């Protein structure tokens, strides 16, 4: 990468879009409903989230992961060593934060929440899970709303909170097979205890009725947040609606999890792109 390229944000935004299109199709397809000049900034946010979420996969132990997360904190706060512009996601994110006049602290909080990913500790409680999802997924929706509103207050802060928790908990349920194989358990310890399941059971691949019950409780939690989001949806400015579109995927994923024969530890919950596009189109049409 030449010095001239690193000073041109176009290459960085193109990298972010490719990353999001491959790794987060829900958000990529949803971004197509945003004005063309706002999409690069939405891609930068989503790419940053992907980069931070994948830190555990890239390291062999928590300490190198902590160092990587600290680099991102330093990059956000202007304290990183070296030329941050040489990292395409960091370069695009910094450009987005400046041009869209976004606060940096929510992204620092997102990084702090992701420290949990580096360790094998179970999620302590349902409240802790909701807080984790709020600082990761809800944060992206709220900042995306600010980008789309072009500096105006878009409203919908509470809506973003509920929408993000619903979307993130659903994502964690979808990823449960992969997380379990790597020793991670995001299902709250209080819910597992209620159903007589332990972290060791899940990591060892022993699910059974107890795990099915715990996952059913998590889907009920998702639906409570979906209902709260529906109540708050009218507070969201129309211009900010594309930031919320990924939530349109949640009911489809939940329906797959409720089919006969579903196994939380082995079943893959996904959908073809044509169905994803259709769900997003239907949701976008309902708010225009």
XYZ file of N, CA and C in Angstrom:
864
model
N 0.854 -1.197 0.000
C 0.000 0.000 0.000
C 0.886 1.241 0.000
N 0.695 2.090 -1.003
C 1.522 3.285 -1.101
C 1.048 4.342 -0.119
N 1.946 5.317 0.142
C 1.573 6.394 1.060
C 0.403 7.192 0.512
N 0.368 7.393 -0.808
C -0.736 8.149 -1.402
C -2.067 7.449 -1.175
N -2.070 6.113 -1.273
C -3.309 5.363 -1.065
C -3.771 5.457 0.380
N -2.822 5.397 1.325
C -3.232 5.455 2.720
C -3.778 6.822 3.103
N -3.467 7.833 2.329
C -4.010 9.156 2.616
C -5.349 9.397 1.916
N -5.748 8.488 1.057
C -7.019 8.594 0.350
C -8.012 7.653 1.033
N -9.045 8.183 1.672
C -9.954 7.300 2.412
C -10.741 6.348 1.526
N -10.785 6.574 0.208
C -11.583 5.714 -0.664
C -11.141 4.257 -0.570
N -9.828 4.011 -0.539
C -9.351 2.628 -0.472
C -9.757 1.977 0.845
N -9.754 2.783 1.909
C -10.114 2.237 3.211
C -11.599 1.890 3.262
N -12.434 2.759 2.727
C -13.873 2.485 2.713
C -14.199 1.284 1.837
N -13.500 1.139 0.704
C -13.732 -0.016 -0.161
C -13.382 -1.315 0.574
N -12.309 -1.274 1.338
C -11.916 -2.443 2.128
C -13.006 -2.768 3.154
N -13.520 -1.762 3.816
C -14.568 -1.972 4.821
C -15.821 -2.572 4.204
N -16.219 -2.057 3.052
C -17.420 -2.593 2.414
C -17.239 -4.063 2.063
N -16.086 -4.417 1.512
C -15.830 -5.820 1.171
C -15.862 -6.700 2.414
N -15.309 -6.199 3.505
C -15.281 -6.947 4.755
C -16.698 -7.183 5.274
N -17.531 -6.149 5.243
C -18.889 -6.259 5.749
C -19.738 -7.132 4.838
N -19.566 -6.969 3.538
C -20.356 -7.777 2.599
C -20.104 -9.263 2.814
N -18.860 -9.636 3.078
C -18.517 -11.041 3.282
C -18.866 -11.535 4.680
N -18.680 -10.684 5.695
C -18.797 -11.141 7.071
C -20.052 -10.755 7.811
N -20.827 -9.814 7.268
C -22.031 -9.339 7.954
C -23.082 -8.966 6.919
N -23.595 -9.965 6.185
C -24.516 -9.654 5.086
C -25.791 -8.948 5.517
N -26.279 -9.199 6.726
C -27.477 -8.488 7.188
C -27.250 -6.980 7.147
N -26.143 -6.539 7.719
C -25.878 -5.098 7.766
C -25.498 -4.566 6.381
N -24.829 -5.404 5.571
C -24.462 -4.903 4.241
C -25.700 -4.671 3.391
N -26.594 -5.632 3.332
C -27.810 -5.445 2.540
C -28.664 -4.309 3.105
N -28.720 -4.191 4.423
C -29.479 -3.097 5.027
C -28.900 -1.746 4.637
N -27.579 -1.668 4.497
C -26.949 -0.385 4.160
C -27.347 0.109 2.780
N -27.819 -0.781 1.913
C -28.216 -0.373 0.563
C -29.453 0.528 0.586
N -30.170 0.541 1.706
C -31.336 1.415 1.838
C -30.957 2.798 2.365
N -29.703 2.983 2.707
C -29.219 4.294 3.150
C -28.786 5.108 1.937
N -28.794 6.435 2.038
C -28.263 7.260 0.943
C -26.835 6.859 0.603
N -26.501 6.933 -0.661
C -25.194 6.449 -1.121
C -24.037 7.120 -0.395
N -24.177 8.400 -0.071
C -23.062 9.096 0.577
C -22.897 8.715 2.041
N -23.899 8.027 2.626
C -23.801 7.603 4.022
C -23.299 6.169 4.162
N -23.429 5.391 3.095
C -23.080 3.971 3.185
C -21.635 3.731 3.605
N -20.659 4.446 3.060
C -19.287 4.176 3.496
C -19.085 4.313 4.996
N -19.765 5.277 5.590
C -19.618 5.475 7.032
C -20.273 4.325 7.813
N -21.414 3.837 7.320
C -22.041 2.676 7.956
C -21.147 1.445 7.819
N -20.517 1.309 6.653
C -19.602 0.182 6.455
C -18.400 0.285 7.394
N -17.899 1.483 7.618
C -16.759 1.654 8.520
C -17.113 1.209 9.937
N -18.299 1.590 10.410
C -18.740 1.171 11.742
C -18.856 -0.344 11.832
N -19.517 -0.940 10.839
C -19.731 -2.381 10.864
C -18.411 -3.140 10.743
N -17.493 -2.632 9.922
C -16.189 -3.290 9.769
C -15.397 -3.224 11.069
N -15.456 -2.086 11.743
C -14.798 -1.962 13.051
C -15.360 -2.994 14.016
N -16.676 -3.137 14.040
C -17.300 -4.115 14.926
C -16.825 -5.527 14.606
N -16.740 -5.854 13.319
C -16.252 -7.170 12.924
C -14.810 -7.395 13.364
N -13.974 -6.392 13.144
C -12.562 -6.526 13.511
C -12.407 -6.805 15.007
N -13.136 -6.080 15.814
C -13.020 -6.254 17.260
C -13.627 -7.589 17.694
N -14.738 -7.971 17.057
C -15.387 -9.239 17.418
C -14.520 -10.443 17.076
N -13.642 -10.295 16.105
C -12.829 -11.423 15.653
C -11.463 -11.498 16.333
N -11.226 -10.665 17.311
C -9.914 -10.660 17.961
C -9.612 -12.018 18.583
N -10.589 -12.609 19.257
C -10.319 -13.902 19.908
C -9.863 -14.941 18.893
N -10.465 -14.943 17.699
C -10.103 -15.932 16.682
C -8.656 -15.762 16.219
N -8.138 -14.563 16.359
C -6.816 -14.256 15.804
C -5.684 -14.443 16.793
N -6.003 -14.760 18.049
C -4.954 -14.867 19.065
C -5.017 -16.234 19.728
N -3.925 -16.592 20.382
C -3.830 -17.903 21.021
C -4.138 -17.873 22.510
N -4.199 -16.669 23.094
C -4.477 -16.531 24.521
C -5.014 -15.126 24.787
N -5.600 -14.898 25.948
C -6.208 -13.594 26.215
C -5.248 -12.413 26.156
N -4.001 -12.570 26.600
C -3.116 -11.419 26.683
C -2.870 -10.753 25.323
N -2.530 -11.510 24.262
C -2.408 -10.850 22.958
C -3.709 -10.191 22.511
N -4.833 -10.787 22.906
C -6.117 -10.179 22.579
C -6.311 -8.853 23.294
N -5.918 -8.821 24.564
C -6.002 -7.567 25.327
C -5.157 -6.489 24.651
N -3.980 -6.877 24.148
C -3.103 -5.908 23.487
C -3.731 -5.387 22.197
N -4.376 -6.262 21.451
C -5.038 -5.820 20.214
C -6.184 -4.857 20.521
N -6.951 -5.191 21.536
C -8.050 -4.296 21.900
C -7.512 -2.955 22.392
N -6.388 -2.989 23.112
C -5.801 -1.732 23.564
C -5.343 -0.903 22.381
N -4.836 -1.537 21.339
C -4.449 -0.776 20.136
C -5.646 -0.033 19.568
N -6.796 -0.691 19.553
C -7.998 -0.030 19.034
C -8.418 1.129 19.936
N -8.319 0.949 21.248
C -8.613 2.074 22.157
C -7.691 3.244 21.854
N -6.401 2.942 21.732
C -5.430 4.002 21.462
C -5.705 4.667 20.115
N -6.104 3.868 19.122
C -6.403 4.435 17.808
C -7.576 5.408 17.902
N -8.587 5.049 18.661
C -9.751 5.925 18.820
C -9.389 7.206 19.567
N -8.457 7.098 20.472
C -8.096 8.240 21.315
C -6.861 8.976 20.817
N -6.391 8.612 19.612
C -5.253 9.304 19.021
C -3.934 8.996 19.665
N -3.822 7.824 20.307
C -2.597 7.489 21.026
C -1.898 6.253 20.482
N -2.380 5.725 19.358
C -1.783 4.501 18.816
C -0.404 4.773 18.234
N 0.478 3.801 18.396
C 1.805 3.923 17.805
C 1.724 3.631 16.306
N 2.572 4.278 15.548
C 2.586 4.067 14.111
C 1.497 4.864 13.422
N 1.399 4.669 12.116
C 0.427 5.406 11.309
C -0.877 4.622 11.263
N -1.883 5.072 11.997
C -3.174 4.388 12.037
C -3.792 4.329 10.647
N -3.467 5.314 9.796
C -4.054 5.344 8.459
C -3.621 4.166 7.605
N -2.573 3.459 8.015
C -2.139 2.283 7.267
C -3.076 1.099 7.479
N -3.914 1.169 8.510
C -4.912 0.119 8.761
C -6.218 0.584 8.137
N -6.728 -0.104 7.116
C -7.887 0.430 6.382
C -9.126 0.642 7.238
N -9.409 -0.265 8.154
C -10.607 -0.095 8.986
C -10.423 1.070 9.944
N -9.255 1.165 10.554
C -8.998 2.283 11.465
C -9.030 3.608 10.718
N -8.492 3.628 9.498
C -8.485 4.862 8.713
C -9.898 5.290 8.358
N -10.721 4.340 7.899
C -12.099 4.669 7.532
C -12.906 5.087 8.756
N -12.682 4.396 9.872
C -13.421 4.737 11.087
C -13.073 6.142 11.557
N -11.784 6.471 11.561
C -11.385 7.809 12.004
C -11.980 8.878 11.088
N -11.968 8.630 9.794
C -12.559 9.578 8.844
C -14.054 9.738 9.100
N -14.718 8.622 9.390
C -16.150 8.657 9.690
C -16.441 9.444 10.958
N -15.667 9.195 11.996
C -15.898 9.893 13.260
C -15.749 11.400 13.102
N -14.790 11.806 12.288
C -14.573 13.243 12.072
C -15.687 13.842 11.210
N -15.960 13.211 10.073
C -16.936 13.778 9.136
C -18.360 13.739 9.678
N -18.688 12.684 10.398
C -20.044 12.569 10.940
C -20.160 13.154 12.343
N -19.049 13.636 12.879
C -19.018 14.260 14.210
C -19.614 13.316 15.272
N -19.111 12.085 15.257
C -19.614 11.081 16.186
C -18.802 11.060 17.471
N -19.436 10.723 18.578
C -18.684 10.571 19.831
C -17.835 9.304 19.785
N -16.677 9.352 20.388
C -15.779 8.204 20.385
C -15.996 7.276 21.576
N -16.512 7.821 22.659
C -16.632 7.014 23.868
C -17.488 5.768 23.681
N -18.611 5.807 22.947
C -19.378 4.572 22.770
C -18.574 3.448 22.122
N -17.638 3.805 21.251
C -16.814 2.778 20.619
C -15.750 2.245 21.577
N -15.256 3.119 22.460
C -14.354 2.644 23.511
C -15.114 1.678 24.428
N -16.366 2.016 24.737
C -17.185 1.131 25.573
C -17.432 -0.204 24.869
N -17.603 -0.171 23.554
C -17.776 -1.401 22.785
C -16.542 -2.286 22.929
N -15.367 -1.685 22.807
C -14.123 -2.436 22.970
C -14.038 -3.034 24.366
N -14.371 -2.246 25.373
C -14.323 -2.737 26.750
C -15.262 -3.935 26.929
N -16.438 -3.877 26.310
C -17.373 -5.002 26.411
C -16.797 -6.249 25.767
N -16.059 -6.082 24.694
C -15.511 -7.216 23.955
C -14.359 -7.903 24.686
N -13.863 -7.318 25.749
C -12.849 -8.008 26.560
C -13.418 -9.338 27.058
N -14.716 -9.361 27.320
C -15.366 -10.597 27.780
C -15.120 -11.739 26.808
N -15.063 -11.440 25.512
C -14.903 -12.478 24.497
C -13.592 -13.252 24.641
N -12.599 -12.629 25.233
C -11.263 -13.225 25.271
C -11.137 -14.339 26.303
N -12.097 -14.422 27.202
C -12.009 -15.368 28.311
C -13.142 -16.384 28.228
N -13.022 -17.448 29.003
C -14.005 -18.526 28.970
C -15.030 -18.433 30.095
N -15.074 -17.310 30.775
C -16.034 -17.150 31.858
C -17.456 -17.116 31.296
N -18.408 -17.738 31.986
C -19.800 -17.662 31.532
C -20.371 -16.260 31.772
N -21.346 -15.883 30.984
C -22.039 -14.614 31.203
C -22.762 -14.712 32.550
N -22.490 -13.804 33.489
C -23.022 -13.974 34.847
C -24.544 -13.982 34.949
N -25.212 -13.071 34.238
C -26.651 -12.941 34.422
C -27.300 -12.398 33.155
N -28.618 -12.459 33.132
C -29.360 -11.913 31.994
C -29.111 -10.417 31.870
N -29.053 -9.734 33.000
C -28.781 -8.294 32.957
C -27.420 -7.994 32.367
N -26.424 -8.817 32.711
C -25.093 -8.631 32.134
C -25.119 -8.864 30.628
N -25.870 -9.858 30.185
C -25.983 -10.125 28.754
C -26.619 -8.936 28.039
N -27.676 -8.387 28.608
C -28.331 -7.231 27.995
C -27.380 -6.039 27.927
N -26.586 -5.856 28.985
C -25.613 -4.769 28.960
C -24.556 -4.972 27.891
N -24.077 -6.195 27.762
C -23.080 -6.527 26.736
C -23.647 -6.234 25.342
N -24.865 -6.673 25.092
C -25.483 -6.453 23.780
C -25.753 -4.974 23.533
N -26.093 -4.257 24.584
C -26.328 -2.823 24.428
C -25.076 -2.078 24.030
N -23.939 -2.469 24.610
C -22.686 -1.761 24.319
C -22.061 -2.199 23.004
N -22.559 -3.273 22.418
C -22.014 -3.736 21.136
C -22.992 -3.458 19.998
N -24.111 -4.174 19.966
C -25.050 -4.024 18.845
C -25.867 -2.740 18.918
N -26.396 -2.402 20.097
C -27.207 -1.181 20.207
C -26.382 0.049 19.872
N -25.112 0.020 20.257
C -24.199 1.126 19.959
C -24.118 1.373 18.457
N -24.005 0.307 17.670
C -23.894 0.473 16.217
C -25.163 1.071 15.622
N -26.309 0.653 16.136
C -27.571 1.201 15.630
C -27.674 2.684 15.957
N -27.329 3.033 17.170
C -27.424 4.437 17.587
C -26.464 5.316 16.778
N -25.222 4.874 16.619
C -24.264 5.670 15.850
C -24.650 5.709 14.372
N -25.186 4.606 13.867
C -25.669 4.615 12.490
C -26.792 5.611 12.303
N -27.664 5.725 13.294
C -28.749 6.704 13.238
C -28.204 8.119 13.179
N -27.174 8.387 13.968
C -26.568 9.722 13.966
C -25.947 10.044 12.610
N -25.315 9.058 11.996
C -24.751 9.266 10.663
C -25.852 9.617 9.674
N -26.926 8.863 9.692
C -28.004 9.055 8.727
C -28.737 10.380 8.939
N -28.784 10.843 10.169
C -29.475 12.095 10.476
C -28.635 13.317 10.155
N -27.386 13.085 9.756
C -26.539 14.185 9.280
C -26.393 15.307 10.301
N -26.164 14.915 11.541
C -25.921 15.911 12.565
C -27.134 16.294 13.391
N -28.323 15.939 12.913
C -29.537 16.220 13.682
C -29.802 15.071 14.655
N -30.553 15.346 15.711
C -30.911 14.296 16.657
C -31.948 13.374 15.993
N -31.637 12.085 15.817
C -32.563 11.181 15.128
C -33.632 10.584 16.026
N -33.529 10.837 17.337
C -34.456 10.188 18.250
C -34.161 8.708 18.342
N -35.036 8.009 19.046
C -34.954 6.560 19.053
C -33.836 5.944 19.871
N -33.325 6.648 20.873
C -32.249 6.056 21.677
C -32.727 4.787 22.381
N -33.922 4.835 22.945
C -34.457 3.644 23.614
C -34.758 2.549 22.590
N -35.252 2.945 21.432
C -35.520 1.972 20.374
C -34.240 1.266 19.954
N -33.148 2.021 19.840
C -31.862 1.429 19.476
C -31.404 0.435 20.536
N -31.646 0.780 21.791
C -31.260 -0.131 22.866
C -31.960 -1.470 22.751
N -33.280 -1.444 22.610
C -34.038 -2.695 22.524
C -33.742 -3.444 21.228
N -33.643 -2.727 20.121
C -33.375 -3.372 18.836
C -32.015 -4.073 18.862
N -31.022 -3.405 19.429
C -29.697 -3.990 19.479
C -29.640 -5.242 20.328
N -30.316 -5.226 21.471
C -30.320 -6.418 22.323
C -31.011 -7.576 21.610
N -32.147 -7.307 20.972
C -32.860 -8.363 20.256
C -31.988 -8.967 19.160
N -31.323 -8.101 18.394
C -30.509 -8.580 17.283
C -29.280 -9.333 17.790
N -28.638 -8.818 18.821
C -27.409 -9.431 19.311
C -27.668 -10.762 20.004
N -28.704 -10.857 20.824
C -28.995 -12.134 21.487
C -29.320 -13.192 20.443
N -30.064 -12.793 19.409
C -30.351 -13.730 18.323
C -29.056 -14.196 17.663
N -28.139 -13.268 17.434
C -26.862 -13.626 16.844
C -26.067 -14.579 17.711
N -26.109 -14.378 19.013
C -25.385 -15.273 19.914
C -26.001 -16.678 19.919
N -27.318 -16.763 19.817
C -27.962 -18.063 19.708
C -27.575 -18.753 18.402
N -27.503 -17.985 17.327
C -27.100 -18.556 16.036
C -25.660 -19.076 16.095
N -24.821 -18.375 16.830
C -23.398 -18.723 16.891
C -23.071 -19.719 18.001
N -24.074 -20.191 18.712
C -23.819 -21.057 19.863
C -22.969 -22.287 19.504
N -23.192 -22.967 18.375
C -22.345 -24.133 18.058
C -20.866 -23.784 17.964
N -20.540 -22.669 17.332
C -19.139 -22.261 17.173
C -18.548 -21.794 18.502
N -19.331 -21.028 19.250
C -18.845 -20.561 20.541
C -18.574 -21.740 21.482
N -19.482 -22.703 21.493
C -19.311 -23.842 22.398
C -18.033 -24.610 22.068
N -17.743 -24.779 20.773
C -16.538 -25.518 20.385
C -15.263 -24.783 20.792
N -15.355 -23.461 20.919
C -14.163 -22.700 21.315
C -14.145 -22.388 22.807
N -15.101 -22.945 23.551
C -15.104 -22.770 24.994
C -15.839 -21.552 25.502
N -16.566 -20.880 24.617
C -17.298 -19.677 25.020
C -18.767 -20.004 25.285
N -19.324 -19.400 26.327
C -20.737 -19.564 26.632
C -21.316 -18.196 26.974
N -22.213 -17.724 26.120
C -22.842 -16.423 26.343
C -24.206 -16.556 27.016
N -24.741 -17.763 27.093
C -26.006 -17.939 27.787
C -25.799 -17.600 29.262
N -26.660 -16.781 29.858
C -26.437 -16.321 31.229
C -26.456 -17.463 32.248
N -25.585 -17.351 33.231
C -25.476 -18.394 34.250
C -26.770 -18.567 35.031
N -27.515 -17.470 35.243
C -28.758 -17.607 36.000
C -29.794 -18.423 35.223
N -29.826 -18.256 33.909
C -30.755 -19.035 33.084
C -30.313 -20.490 33.020
N -29.020 -20.727 32.862
C -28.527 -22.105 32.827
C -28.841 -22.836 34.135
N -28.668 -22.131 35.245
C -28.943 -22.753 36.541
C -30.411 -23.150 36.663
N -31.280 -22.287 36.179
C -32.717 -22.575 36.225
C -33.043 -23.879 35.514
N -32.302 -24.161 34.439
C -32.591 -25.343 33.623
C -31.631 -26.500 33.887
N -30.793 -26.373 34.919
C -29.915 -27.468 35.287
C -28.824 -27.764 34.283
N -28.344 -26.721 33.606
C -27.284 -26.877 32.616
C -26.042 -26.133 33.110
N -24.883 -26.663 32.825
C -23.641 -25.995 33.198
C -22.852 -25.604 31.956
N -21.911 -24.705 32.160
C -21.025 -24.326 31.058
C -20.292 -25.547 30.531
N -19.855 -26.420 31.435
C -19.103 -27.607 31.046
C -19.945 -28.524 30.173
N -21.246 -28.618 30.463
C -22.140 -29.417 29.625
C -22.131 -28.902 28.188
N -22.258 -27.591 28.046
C -22.357 -26.994 26.718
C -21.055 -27.145 25.953
N -19.937 -26.878 26.611
C -18.638 -26.970 25.948
C -18.348 -28.409 25.526
N -18.831 -29.367 26.326
C -18.621 -30.780 26.013
C -19.615 -31.311 24.993
N -20.561 -30.456 24.569
C -21.541 -30.894 23.583
C -22.724 -31.618 24.168
N -22.903 -31.502 25.496
C -24.046 -32.144 26.143
C -25.128 -31.086 26.362
N -26.135 -31.090 25.537
C -27.191 -30.089 25.651
C -28.417 -30.660 26.333
N -29.226 -31.363 25.554
C -30.417 -31.994 26.100
C -31.535 -31.016 26.386
N -32.561 -31.490 27.078
C -33.742 -30.649 27.352
C -33.411 -29.371 28.107
N -32.415 -29.435 29.002
C -32.070 -28.237 29.760
C -31.584 -27.119 28.874
N -30.738 -27.429 27.909
C -30.244 -26.404 26.988
C -31.360 -25.901 26.090
N -32.232 -26.799 25.651
C -33.374 -26.363 24.843
C -34.230 -25.372 25.622
N -34.423 -25.644 26.911
C -35.206 -24.732 27.737
C -34.527 -23.393 27.914
N -33.207 -23.414 28.121
C -32.459 -22.158 28.271
C -32.539 -21.327 26.993
N -32.408 -21.979 25.844
C -32.497 -21.248 24.566
C -33.902 -20.709 24.341
N -34.901 -21.451 24.770
C -36.275 -20.958 24.657
C -36.456 -19.696 25.501
N -35.851 -19.673 26.690
C -35.901 -18.472 27.521
C -35.215 -17.297 26.827
N -34.124 -17.567 26.133
C -33.417 -16.504 25.417
C -34.249 -15.973 24.250
N -34.961 -16.862 23.575
C -35.834 -16.384 22.494
C -36.979 -15.546 23.053
N -37.471 -15.927 24.230
C -38.507 -15.115 24.875
C -37.956 -13.737 25.237
N -36.703 -13.689 25.687
C -36.061 -12.404 25.978
C -35.971 -11.561 24.716
N -35.584 -12.176 23.627
C -35.511 -11.457 22.347
C -36.873 -10.861 22.006
N -37.905 -11.637 22.147
C -39.240 -11.154 21.766
C -39.728 -10.042 22.692
N -39.312 -10.069 23.938
C -39.663 -8.950 24.830
C -39.001 -7.668 24.353
N -37.765 -7.772 23.917
C -37.086 -6.575 23.407
C -37.647 -6.151 22.053
N -38.056 -7.109 21.236
C -38.714 -6.749 19.975
C -40.008 -5.988 20.231
N -40.761 -6.435 21.224
C -42.014 -5.752 21.557
C -41.741 -4.346 22.076
N -40.722 -4.203 22.903
C -40.372 -2.874 23.414
C -39.882 -1.981 22.276
N -39.125 -2.562 21.349
C -38.687 -1.793 20.174
C -39.871 -1.331 19.353
N -40.855 -2.205 19.160
C -42.040 -1.828 18.386
C -42.763 -0.659 19.045
N -42.788 -0.648 20.371
C -43.435 0.447 21.095
C -42.695 1.758 20.884
N -41.375 1.690 20.810
C -40.542 2.894 20.677
C -40.274 3.297 19.224
N -40.694 2.474 18.281
C -40.299 2.686 16.888
C -40.738 4.039 16.342
N -41.874 4.528 16.818
C -42.381 5.811 16.317
C -41.476 6.974 16.694
N -40.580 6.773 17.655
C -39.687 7.859 18.063
C -38.477 7.986 17.143
N -38.318 7.053 16.213
C -37.164 7.054 15.311
C -37.468 7.908 14.088
N -36.622 8.880 13.790
C -36.797 9.690 12.591
C -36.723 8.792 11.358
N -37.564 9.064 10.370
C -37.604 8.248 9.157
C -36.236 8.136 8.504
N -35.481 9.222 8.547
C -34.173 9.220 7.909
C -33.232 8.202 8.547
N -33.462 7.865 9.811
C -32.581 6.947 10.528
C -33.014 5.489 10.405
N -34.124 5.227 9.743
C -34.677 3.873 9.685
C -33.711 2.815 9.162
N -32.872 3.102 8.153
C -31.969 2.045 7.670
C -31.040 1.475 8.733
N -30.734 2.249 9.755
C -29.849 1.745 10.814
C -30.510 0.618 11.598
N -31.833 0.582 11.589
C -32.584 -0.418 12.344
C -32.964 -1.633 11.499
N -32.752 -1.585 10.198
C -33.249 -2.629 9.309
C -32.758 -4.046 9.642
N -31.514 -4.246 10.088
C -31.116 -5.630 10.382
C -32.034 -6.356 11.351
N -32.748 -5.603 12.199
C -33.657 -6.231 13.165
C -34.765 -6.990 12.447
N -35.033 -6.643 11.194
C -36.066 -7.335 10.429
C -35.744 -8.809 10.231
N -34.484 -9.194 10.425
C -34.073 -10.577 10.232
C -34.381 -11.458 11.437
N -34.629 -10.848 12.582
C -34.684 -11.604 13.830
C -35.781 -12.658 13.837
N -37.004 -12.284 13.472
C -38.107 -13.245 13.535
C -37.850 -14.455 12.636
N -37.238 -14.235 11.494
C -36.924 -15.351 10.618
C -35.943 -16.320 11.248
N -34.931 -15.783 11.916
C -33.970 -16.650 12.597
C -34.626 -17.392 13.762
N -35.455 -16.688 14.526
C -36.128 -17.341 15.653
C -37.026 -18.470 15.168
N -37.719 -18.246 14.047
C -38.609 -19.282 13.514
C -37.832 -20.547 13.172
N -36.630 -20.391 12.637
C -35.809 -21.561 12.324
C -35.417 -22.316 13.587
N -35.153 -21.567 14.657
C -34.766 -22.198 15.916
C -35.930 -22.941 16.577
N -37.139 -22.649 16.154
C -38.311 -23.262 16.781
C -38.895 -24.399 15.947
N -38.197 -24.791 14.891
C -38.648 -25.927 14.090
C -38.349 -27.238 14.808
N -39.160 -28.266 14.550
C -38.872 -29.588 15.146
C -37.475 -30.072 14.751
N -36.794 -30.665 15.703
C -35.472 -31.209 15.431
C -34.326 -30.226 15.589
N -34.634 -28.982 15.924
C -33.571 -27.989 16.100
C -32.679 -28.372 17.271
N -31.376 -28.351 17.042
C -30.385 -28.631 18.087
C -29.502 -27.403 18.235
N -29.545 -26.736 19.388
C -28.758 -25.501 19.569
C -27.264 -25.680 19.354
N -26.758 -26.923 19.527
C -25.313 -27.162 19.440
C -24.845 -27.607 18.059
N -25.779 -27.935 17.170
C -25.371 -28.414 15.846
C -26.088 -27.738 14.688
N -27.284 -27.230 14.911
C -28.069 -26.671 13.802
C -27.504 -25.326 13.355
N -27.471 -25.121 12.048
C -27.030 -23.857 11.464
C -28.263 -23.015 11.155
N -28.283 -21.802 11.692
C -29.420 -20.900 11.477
C -28.996 -19.806 10.520
N -29.471 -19.891 9.301
C -29.130 -18.896 8.284
C -30.253 -18.875 7.265
N -30.141 -18.035 6.279
C -31.142 -18.003 5.216
C -30.489 -17.553 3.925
N -31.046 -17.969 2.801
C -30.468 -17.544 1.517
C -30.601 -16.038 1.345
N -29.724 -15.479 0.533
C -29.724 -14.026 0.365
C -31.034 -13.502 -0.205
N -31.706 -14.276 -1.050
C -32.960 -13.774 -1.614
C -34.003 -13.563 -0.514
N -34.006 -14.453 0.484
C -34.958 -14.286 1.588
C -34.540 -13.120 2.491
N -33.235 -12.991 2.696
C -32.725 -11.860 3.470
C -33.127 -10.546 2.806
N -32.930 -10.456 1.491
C -33.279 -9.238 0.742
C -34.772 -8.962 0.842
N -35.581 -10.023 0.735
C -37.027 -9.843 0.792
C -37.465 -9.317 2.154
N -36.911 -9.870 3.228
C -37.288 -9.412 4.561
C -36.897 -7.948 4.780
N -35.718 -7.580 4.330
C -35.274 -6.200 4.491
C -36.128 -5.263 3.651
N -36.453 -5.671 2.424
C -37.298 -4.839 1.565
C -38.665 -4.622 2.188
N -39.250 -5.693 2.719
C -40.577 -5.569 3.327
C -40.538 -4.631 4.536
N -39.489 -4.760 5.337
C -39.386 -3.886 6.504
C -39.158 -2.432 6.086
N -38.297 -2.220 5.101
C -38.028 -0.851 4.640
C -39.277 -0.216 4.056
N -40.066 -1.001 3.353
C -41.298 -0.504 2.728
C -42.324 -0.066 3.772
N -42.283 -0.717 4.940
C -43.278 -0.424 5.976
C -43.040 0.909 6.672
N -41.835 1.491 6.494
C -41.542 2.749 7.182
C -41.385 3.910 6.212
N -41.668 3.682 4.923
C -41.554 4.760 3.948
C -42.911 5.265 3.537
